[in-house]
mmCIF file of C-alpha atoms in Angstrom:
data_model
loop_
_atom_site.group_PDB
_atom_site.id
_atom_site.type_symbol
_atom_site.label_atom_id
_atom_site.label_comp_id
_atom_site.label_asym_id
_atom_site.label_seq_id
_atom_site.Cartn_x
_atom_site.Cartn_y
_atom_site.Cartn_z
ATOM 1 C CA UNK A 159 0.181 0.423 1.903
ATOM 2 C CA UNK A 160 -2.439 1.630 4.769
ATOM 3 C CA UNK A 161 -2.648 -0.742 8.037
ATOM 4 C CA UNK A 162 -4.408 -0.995 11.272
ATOM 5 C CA UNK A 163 -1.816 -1.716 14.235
ATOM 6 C CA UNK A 164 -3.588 -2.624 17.091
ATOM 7 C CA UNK A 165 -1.807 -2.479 20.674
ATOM 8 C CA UNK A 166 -0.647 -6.634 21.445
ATOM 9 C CA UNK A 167 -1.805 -5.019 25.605
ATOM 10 C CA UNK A 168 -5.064 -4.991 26.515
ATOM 11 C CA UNK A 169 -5.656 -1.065 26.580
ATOM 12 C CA UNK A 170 -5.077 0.919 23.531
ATOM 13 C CA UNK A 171 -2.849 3.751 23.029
ATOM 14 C CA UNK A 172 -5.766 6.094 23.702
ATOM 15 C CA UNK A 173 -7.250 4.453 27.244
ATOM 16 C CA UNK A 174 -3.338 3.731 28.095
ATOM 17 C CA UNK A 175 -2.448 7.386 27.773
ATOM 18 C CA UNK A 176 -5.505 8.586 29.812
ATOM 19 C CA UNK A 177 -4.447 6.515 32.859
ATOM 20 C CA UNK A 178 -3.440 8.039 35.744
ATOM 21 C CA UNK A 179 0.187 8.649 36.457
ATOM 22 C CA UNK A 180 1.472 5.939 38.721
ATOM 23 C CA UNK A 181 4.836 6.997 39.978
ATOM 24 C CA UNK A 182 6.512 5.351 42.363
ATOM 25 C CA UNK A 183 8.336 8.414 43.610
ATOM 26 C CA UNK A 184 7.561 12.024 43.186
ATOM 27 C CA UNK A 185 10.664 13.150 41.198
ATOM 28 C CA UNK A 186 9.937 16.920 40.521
ATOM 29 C CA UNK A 187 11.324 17.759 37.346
ATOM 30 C CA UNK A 188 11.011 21.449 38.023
ATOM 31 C CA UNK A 189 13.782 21.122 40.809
ATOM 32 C CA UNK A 190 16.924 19.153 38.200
ATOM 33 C CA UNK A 191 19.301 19.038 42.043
ATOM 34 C CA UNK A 192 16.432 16.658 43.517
ATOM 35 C CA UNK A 193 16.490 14.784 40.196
ATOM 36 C CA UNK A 194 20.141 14.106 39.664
ATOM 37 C CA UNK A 195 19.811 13.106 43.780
ATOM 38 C CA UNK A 196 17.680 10.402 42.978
ATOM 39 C CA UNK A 197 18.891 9.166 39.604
ATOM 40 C CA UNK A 198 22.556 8.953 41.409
ATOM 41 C CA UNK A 199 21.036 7.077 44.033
ATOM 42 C CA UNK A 200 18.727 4.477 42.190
ATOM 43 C CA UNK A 201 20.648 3.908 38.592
ATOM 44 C CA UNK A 202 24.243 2.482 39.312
ATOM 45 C CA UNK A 203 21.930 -0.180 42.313
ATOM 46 C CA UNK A 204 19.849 -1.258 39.087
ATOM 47 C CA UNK A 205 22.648 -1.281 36.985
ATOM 48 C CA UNK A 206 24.204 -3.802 39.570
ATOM 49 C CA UNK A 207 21.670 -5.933 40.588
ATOM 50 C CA UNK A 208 19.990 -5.857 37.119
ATOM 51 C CA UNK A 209 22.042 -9.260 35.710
ATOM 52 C CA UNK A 210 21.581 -11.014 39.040
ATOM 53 C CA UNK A 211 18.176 -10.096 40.096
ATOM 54 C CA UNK A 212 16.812 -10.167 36.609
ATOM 55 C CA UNK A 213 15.344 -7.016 36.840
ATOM 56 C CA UNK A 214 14.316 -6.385 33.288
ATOM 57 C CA UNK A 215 12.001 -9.279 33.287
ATOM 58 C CA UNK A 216 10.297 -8.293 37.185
ATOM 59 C CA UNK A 217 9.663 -4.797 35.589
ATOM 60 C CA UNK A 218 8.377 -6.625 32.359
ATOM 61 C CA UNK A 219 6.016 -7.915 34.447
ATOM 62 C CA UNK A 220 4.944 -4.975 36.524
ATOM 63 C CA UNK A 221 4.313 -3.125 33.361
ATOM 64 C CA UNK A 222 2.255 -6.417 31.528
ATOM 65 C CA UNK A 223 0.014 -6.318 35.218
ATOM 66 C CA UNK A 224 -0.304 -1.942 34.843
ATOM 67 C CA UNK A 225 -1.278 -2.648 31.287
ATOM 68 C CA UNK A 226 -3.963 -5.172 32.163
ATOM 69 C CA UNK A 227 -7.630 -4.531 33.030
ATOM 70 C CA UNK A 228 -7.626 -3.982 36.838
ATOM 71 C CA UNK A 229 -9.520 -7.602 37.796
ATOM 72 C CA UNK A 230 -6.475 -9.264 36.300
ATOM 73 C CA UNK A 231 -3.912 -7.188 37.708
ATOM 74 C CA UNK A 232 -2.985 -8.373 40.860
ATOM 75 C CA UNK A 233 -2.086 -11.836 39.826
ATOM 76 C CA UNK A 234 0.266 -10.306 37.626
ATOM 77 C CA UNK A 235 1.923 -8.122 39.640
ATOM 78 C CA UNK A 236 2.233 -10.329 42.530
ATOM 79 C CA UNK A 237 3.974 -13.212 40.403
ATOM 80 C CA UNK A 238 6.306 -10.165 39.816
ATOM 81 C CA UNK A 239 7.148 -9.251 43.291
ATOM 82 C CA UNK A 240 7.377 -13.382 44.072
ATOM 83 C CA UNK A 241 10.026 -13.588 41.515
ATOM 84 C CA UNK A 242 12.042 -10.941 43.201
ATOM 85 C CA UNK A 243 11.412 -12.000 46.314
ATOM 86 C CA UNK A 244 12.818 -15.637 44.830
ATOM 87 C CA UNK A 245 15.718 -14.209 43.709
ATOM 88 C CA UNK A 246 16.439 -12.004 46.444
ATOM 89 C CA UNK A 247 16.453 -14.991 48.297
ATOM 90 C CA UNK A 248 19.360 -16.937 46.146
ATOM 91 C CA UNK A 249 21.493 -14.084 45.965
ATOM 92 C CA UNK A 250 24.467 -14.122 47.061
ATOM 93 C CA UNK A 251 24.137 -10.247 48.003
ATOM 94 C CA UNK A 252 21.119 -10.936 50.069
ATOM 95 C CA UNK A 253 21.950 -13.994 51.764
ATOM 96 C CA UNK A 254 18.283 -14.685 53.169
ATOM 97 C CA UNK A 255 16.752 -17.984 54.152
ATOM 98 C CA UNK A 256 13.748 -19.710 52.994
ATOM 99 C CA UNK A 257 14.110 -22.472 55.539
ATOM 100 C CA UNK A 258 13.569 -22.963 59.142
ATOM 101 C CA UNK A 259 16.632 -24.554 59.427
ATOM 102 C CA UNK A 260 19.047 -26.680 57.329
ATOM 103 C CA UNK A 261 17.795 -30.039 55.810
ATOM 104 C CA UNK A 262 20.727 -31.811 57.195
ATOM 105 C CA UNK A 263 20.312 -30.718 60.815
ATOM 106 C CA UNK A 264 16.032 -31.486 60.460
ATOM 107 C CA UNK A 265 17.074 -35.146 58.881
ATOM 108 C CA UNK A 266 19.494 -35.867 61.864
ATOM 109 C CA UNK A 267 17.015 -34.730 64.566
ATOM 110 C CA UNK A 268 13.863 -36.194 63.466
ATOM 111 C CA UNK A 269 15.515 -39.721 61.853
ATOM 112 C CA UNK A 270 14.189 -41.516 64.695
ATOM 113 C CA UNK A 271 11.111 -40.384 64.297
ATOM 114 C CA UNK A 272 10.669 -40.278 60.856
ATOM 115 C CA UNK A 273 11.495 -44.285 60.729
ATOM 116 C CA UNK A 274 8.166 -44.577 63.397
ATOM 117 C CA UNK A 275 5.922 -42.560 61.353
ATOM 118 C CA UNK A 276 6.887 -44.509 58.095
ATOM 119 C CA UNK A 277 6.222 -47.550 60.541
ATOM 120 C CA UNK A 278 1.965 -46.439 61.220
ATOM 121 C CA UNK A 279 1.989 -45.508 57.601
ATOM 122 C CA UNK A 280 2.767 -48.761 56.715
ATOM 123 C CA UNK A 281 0.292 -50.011 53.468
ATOM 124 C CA UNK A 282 -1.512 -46.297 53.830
ATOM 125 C CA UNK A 283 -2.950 -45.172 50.353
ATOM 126 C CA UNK A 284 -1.296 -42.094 50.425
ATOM 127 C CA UNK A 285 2.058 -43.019 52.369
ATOM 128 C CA UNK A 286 4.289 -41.548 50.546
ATOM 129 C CA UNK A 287 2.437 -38.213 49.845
ATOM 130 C CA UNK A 288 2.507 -37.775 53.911
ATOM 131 C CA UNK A 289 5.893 -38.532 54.263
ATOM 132 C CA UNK A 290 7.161 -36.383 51.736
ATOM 133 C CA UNK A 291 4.990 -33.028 52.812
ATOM 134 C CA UNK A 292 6.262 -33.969 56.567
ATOM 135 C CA UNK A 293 10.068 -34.369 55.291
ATOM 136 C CA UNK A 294 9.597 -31.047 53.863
ATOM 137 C CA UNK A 295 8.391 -29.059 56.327
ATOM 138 C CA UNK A 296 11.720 -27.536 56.797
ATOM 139 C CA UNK A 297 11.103 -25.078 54.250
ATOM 140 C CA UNK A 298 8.993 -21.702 55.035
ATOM 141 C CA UNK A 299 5.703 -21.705 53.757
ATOM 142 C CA UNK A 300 4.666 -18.850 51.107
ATOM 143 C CA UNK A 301 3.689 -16.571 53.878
ATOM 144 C CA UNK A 302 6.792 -16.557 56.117
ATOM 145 C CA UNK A 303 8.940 -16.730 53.564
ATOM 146 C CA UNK A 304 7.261 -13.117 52.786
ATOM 147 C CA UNK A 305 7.732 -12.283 56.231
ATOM 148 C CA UNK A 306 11.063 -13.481 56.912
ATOM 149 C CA UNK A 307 12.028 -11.288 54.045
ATOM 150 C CA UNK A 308 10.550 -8.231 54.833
ATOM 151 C CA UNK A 309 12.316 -8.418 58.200
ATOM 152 C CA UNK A 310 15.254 -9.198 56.405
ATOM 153 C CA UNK A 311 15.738 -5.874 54.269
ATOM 154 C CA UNK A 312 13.805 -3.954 57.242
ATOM 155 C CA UNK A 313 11.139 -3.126 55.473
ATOM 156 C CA UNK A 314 7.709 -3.040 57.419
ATOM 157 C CA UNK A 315 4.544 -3.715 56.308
ATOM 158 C CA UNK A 316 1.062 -2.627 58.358
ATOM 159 C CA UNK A 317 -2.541 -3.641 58.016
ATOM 160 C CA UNK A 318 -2.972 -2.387 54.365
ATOM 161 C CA UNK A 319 -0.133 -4.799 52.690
ATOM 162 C CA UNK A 320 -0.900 -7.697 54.572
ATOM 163 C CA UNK A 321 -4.822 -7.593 53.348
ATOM 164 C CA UNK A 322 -3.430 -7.154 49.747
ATOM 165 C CA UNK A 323 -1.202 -10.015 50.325
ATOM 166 C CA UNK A 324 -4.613 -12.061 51.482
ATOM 167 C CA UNK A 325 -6.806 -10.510 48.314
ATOM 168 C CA UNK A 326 -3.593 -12.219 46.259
ATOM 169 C CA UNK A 327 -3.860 -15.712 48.144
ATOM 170 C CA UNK A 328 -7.662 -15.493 46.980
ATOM 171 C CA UNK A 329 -6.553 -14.726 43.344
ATOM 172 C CA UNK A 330 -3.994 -17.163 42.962
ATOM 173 C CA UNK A 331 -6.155 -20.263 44.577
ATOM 174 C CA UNK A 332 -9.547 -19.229 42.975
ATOM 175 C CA UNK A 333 -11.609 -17.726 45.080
ATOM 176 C CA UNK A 334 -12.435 -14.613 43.897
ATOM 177 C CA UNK A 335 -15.920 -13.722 41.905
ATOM 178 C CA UNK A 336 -15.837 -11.839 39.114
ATOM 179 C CA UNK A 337 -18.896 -9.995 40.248
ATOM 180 C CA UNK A 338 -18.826 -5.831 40.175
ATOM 181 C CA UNK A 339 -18.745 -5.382 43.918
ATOM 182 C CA UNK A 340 -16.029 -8.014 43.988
ATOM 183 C CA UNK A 341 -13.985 -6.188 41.607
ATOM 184 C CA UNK A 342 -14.026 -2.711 42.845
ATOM 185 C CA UNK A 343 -12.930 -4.140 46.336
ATOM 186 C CA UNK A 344 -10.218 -5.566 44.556
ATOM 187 C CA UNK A 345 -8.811 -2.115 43.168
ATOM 188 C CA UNK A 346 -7.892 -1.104 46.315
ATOM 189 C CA UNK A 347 -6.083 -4.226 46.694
ATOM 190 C CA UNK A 348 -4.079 -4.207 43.417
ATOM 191 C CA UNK A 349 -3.310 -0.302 44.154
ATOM 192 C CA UNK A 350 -1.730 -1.391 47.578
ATOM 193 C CA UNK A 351 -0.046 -4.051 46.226
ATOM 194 C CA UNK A 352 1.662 -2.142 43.413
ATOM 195 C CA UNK A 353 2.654 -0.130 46.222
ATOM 196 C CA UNK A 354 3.949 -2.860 48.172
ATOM 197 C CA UNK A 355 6.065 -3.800 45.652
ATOM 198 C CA UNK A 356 7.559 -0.106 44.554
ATOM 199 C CA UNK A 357 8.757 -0.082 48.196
ATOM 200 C CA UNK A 358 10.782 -3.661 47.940
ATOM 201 C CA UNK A 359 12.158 -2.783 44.630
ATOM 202 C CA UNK A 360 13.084 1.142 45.954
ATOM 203 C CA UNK A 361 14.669 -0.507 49.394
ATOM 204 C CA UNK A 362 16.639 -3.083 47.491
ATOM 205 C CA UNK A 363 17.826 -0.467 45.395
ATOM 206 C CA UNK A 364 19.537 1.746 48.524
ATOM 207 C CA UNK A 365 16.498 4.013 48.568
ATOM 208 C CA UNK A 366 15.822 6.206 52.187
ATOM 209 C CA UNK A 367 13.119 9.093 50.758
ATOM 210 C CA UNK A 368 9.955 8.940 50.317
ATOM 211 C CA UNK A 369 6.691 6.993 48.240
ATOM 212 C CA UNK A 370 3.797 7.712 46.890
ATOM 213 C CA UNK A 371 1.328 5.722 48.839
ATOM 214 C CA UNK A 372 -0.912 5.138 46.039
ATOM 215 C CA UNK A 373 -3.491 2.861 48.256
ATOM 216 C CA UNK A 374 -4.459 5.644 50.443
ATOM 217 C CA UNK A 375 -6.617 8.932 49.444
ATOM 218 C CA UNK A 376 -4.380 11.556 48.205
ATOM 219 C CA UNK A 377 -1.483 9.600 47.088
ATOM 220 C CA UNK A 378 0.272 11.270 50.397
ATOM 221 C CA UNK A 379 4.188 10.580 50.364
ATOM 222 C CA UNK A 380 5.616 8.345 53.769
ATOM 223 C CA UNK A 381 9.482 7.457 54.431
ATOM 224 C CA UNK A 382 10.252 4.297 52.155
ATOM 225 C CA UNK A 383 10.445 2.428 55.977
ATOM 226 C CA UNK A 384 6.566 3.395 56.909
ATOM 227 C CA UNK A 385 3.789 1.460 55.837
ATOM 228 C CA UNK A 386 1.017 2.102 53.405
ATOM 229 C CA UNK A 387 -1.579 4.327 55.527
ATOM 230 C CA UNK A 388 1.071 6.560 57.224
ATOM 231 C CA UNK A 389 1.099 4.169 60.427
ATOM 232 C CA UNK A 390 3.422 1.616 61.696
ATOM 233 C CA UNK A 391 1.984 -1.481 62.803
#
């Protein structure tokens, strides 16, 4: 029996082999001391945080977005690097907040208050909508909660990440065009943001040596701590 298999991603075998080599790290397998380094380093973290931080399925889903056609990519990856931001945040390991304070403490100070603003809202259409969104505002919003986090493991982020972060926001809410010069702006973006989120994964693992810095010309290598572009902000 003679069958076609065709590739469930969206490349093929043939265009996925002709990509370019996207490497994290530049592991030089000519030099087997610098290898075993890193390997020693890197696999008994993963190994440990794998269970907790579900790190098969965040790598799952860095692969699915590397797989994809580039104008669908950074969606992908960025619900990838959200999830392991998320559970970064509930681990016990981590211990890192996603609220400005405790919902206790913001119900005891603002009570008072709360009770008067239910008062004016009194027969409003949308009452209970406003209350609710104002009663929550104790957690961080999307963005801080990215900052907050980046403080937390010391990892900082310049001019480069940030914009990728925005070119996400615009993904994820609908506003980009799927017009040519659209896309090729957003290559850049999905290249720094694949970037962005080798560095979390590499710093959460115990890494200190250096990245590619696959956003900039040359794929030049920085310290995992220095930003995309060479430059702290």
């Amino acid at each position: 029996m003679e069958a076609f298999v065709k590739s469930h991603w969206t490349n093929n075998t043939i265009s996925l082999c002709q990509e370019h080599d996207y490497k994290p790290i530049n592991i030089r397998i000519s030099r087997p001391v610098e290898l075993e380094e890193v390997l020693k380093q890197l696999v008994p973290s993963y190994l440990q945080l794998r269970n907790e931080l579900k790190l098969n399925e965040t790598l799952y889903l860095y692969w699915a977005s590397i797989n994809s056609p580039k104008w669908v990519y950074l969606p992908i990856i960025s619900a990838a690097l959200e999830g392991l931001i998320q559970k970064c945040i509930k681990s016990n390991k981590f211990k890192i907040k996603s609220v400005y304070m405790e919902k206790k403490e913001f119900d005891k100070l603002l009570y008072e208050e709360m009770t008067k603003i239910s008062e004016k809202l009194d027969k409003k259409e949308f009452k209970d909508k406003i209350l609710r969104r104002i009663q929550n505002s104790y957690n961080m919003s999307a963005s801080d909660r990215f900052s907050y986090f980046f403080d937390c493991i010391h990892l900082e982020i310049g001019e480069i990440e940030k914009k990728a972060i925005n070119a996400r926001h615009g993904v994820a809410h609908g506003g980009m065009k799927f017009e040519n010069e659209t896309i090729k702006k957003m290559i850049p973006a999905t290249l720094a943001y694949q970037t962005l989120f080798n560095r979390v994964l590499l710093k959460i693992l115990g890494y200190n040596g250096y990245y590619i810095d696959m956003a900039t010309i040359g794929f030049p290598e920085h310290l995992i701590d220095v930003p995309l572009g060479g430059n702290k902000e």
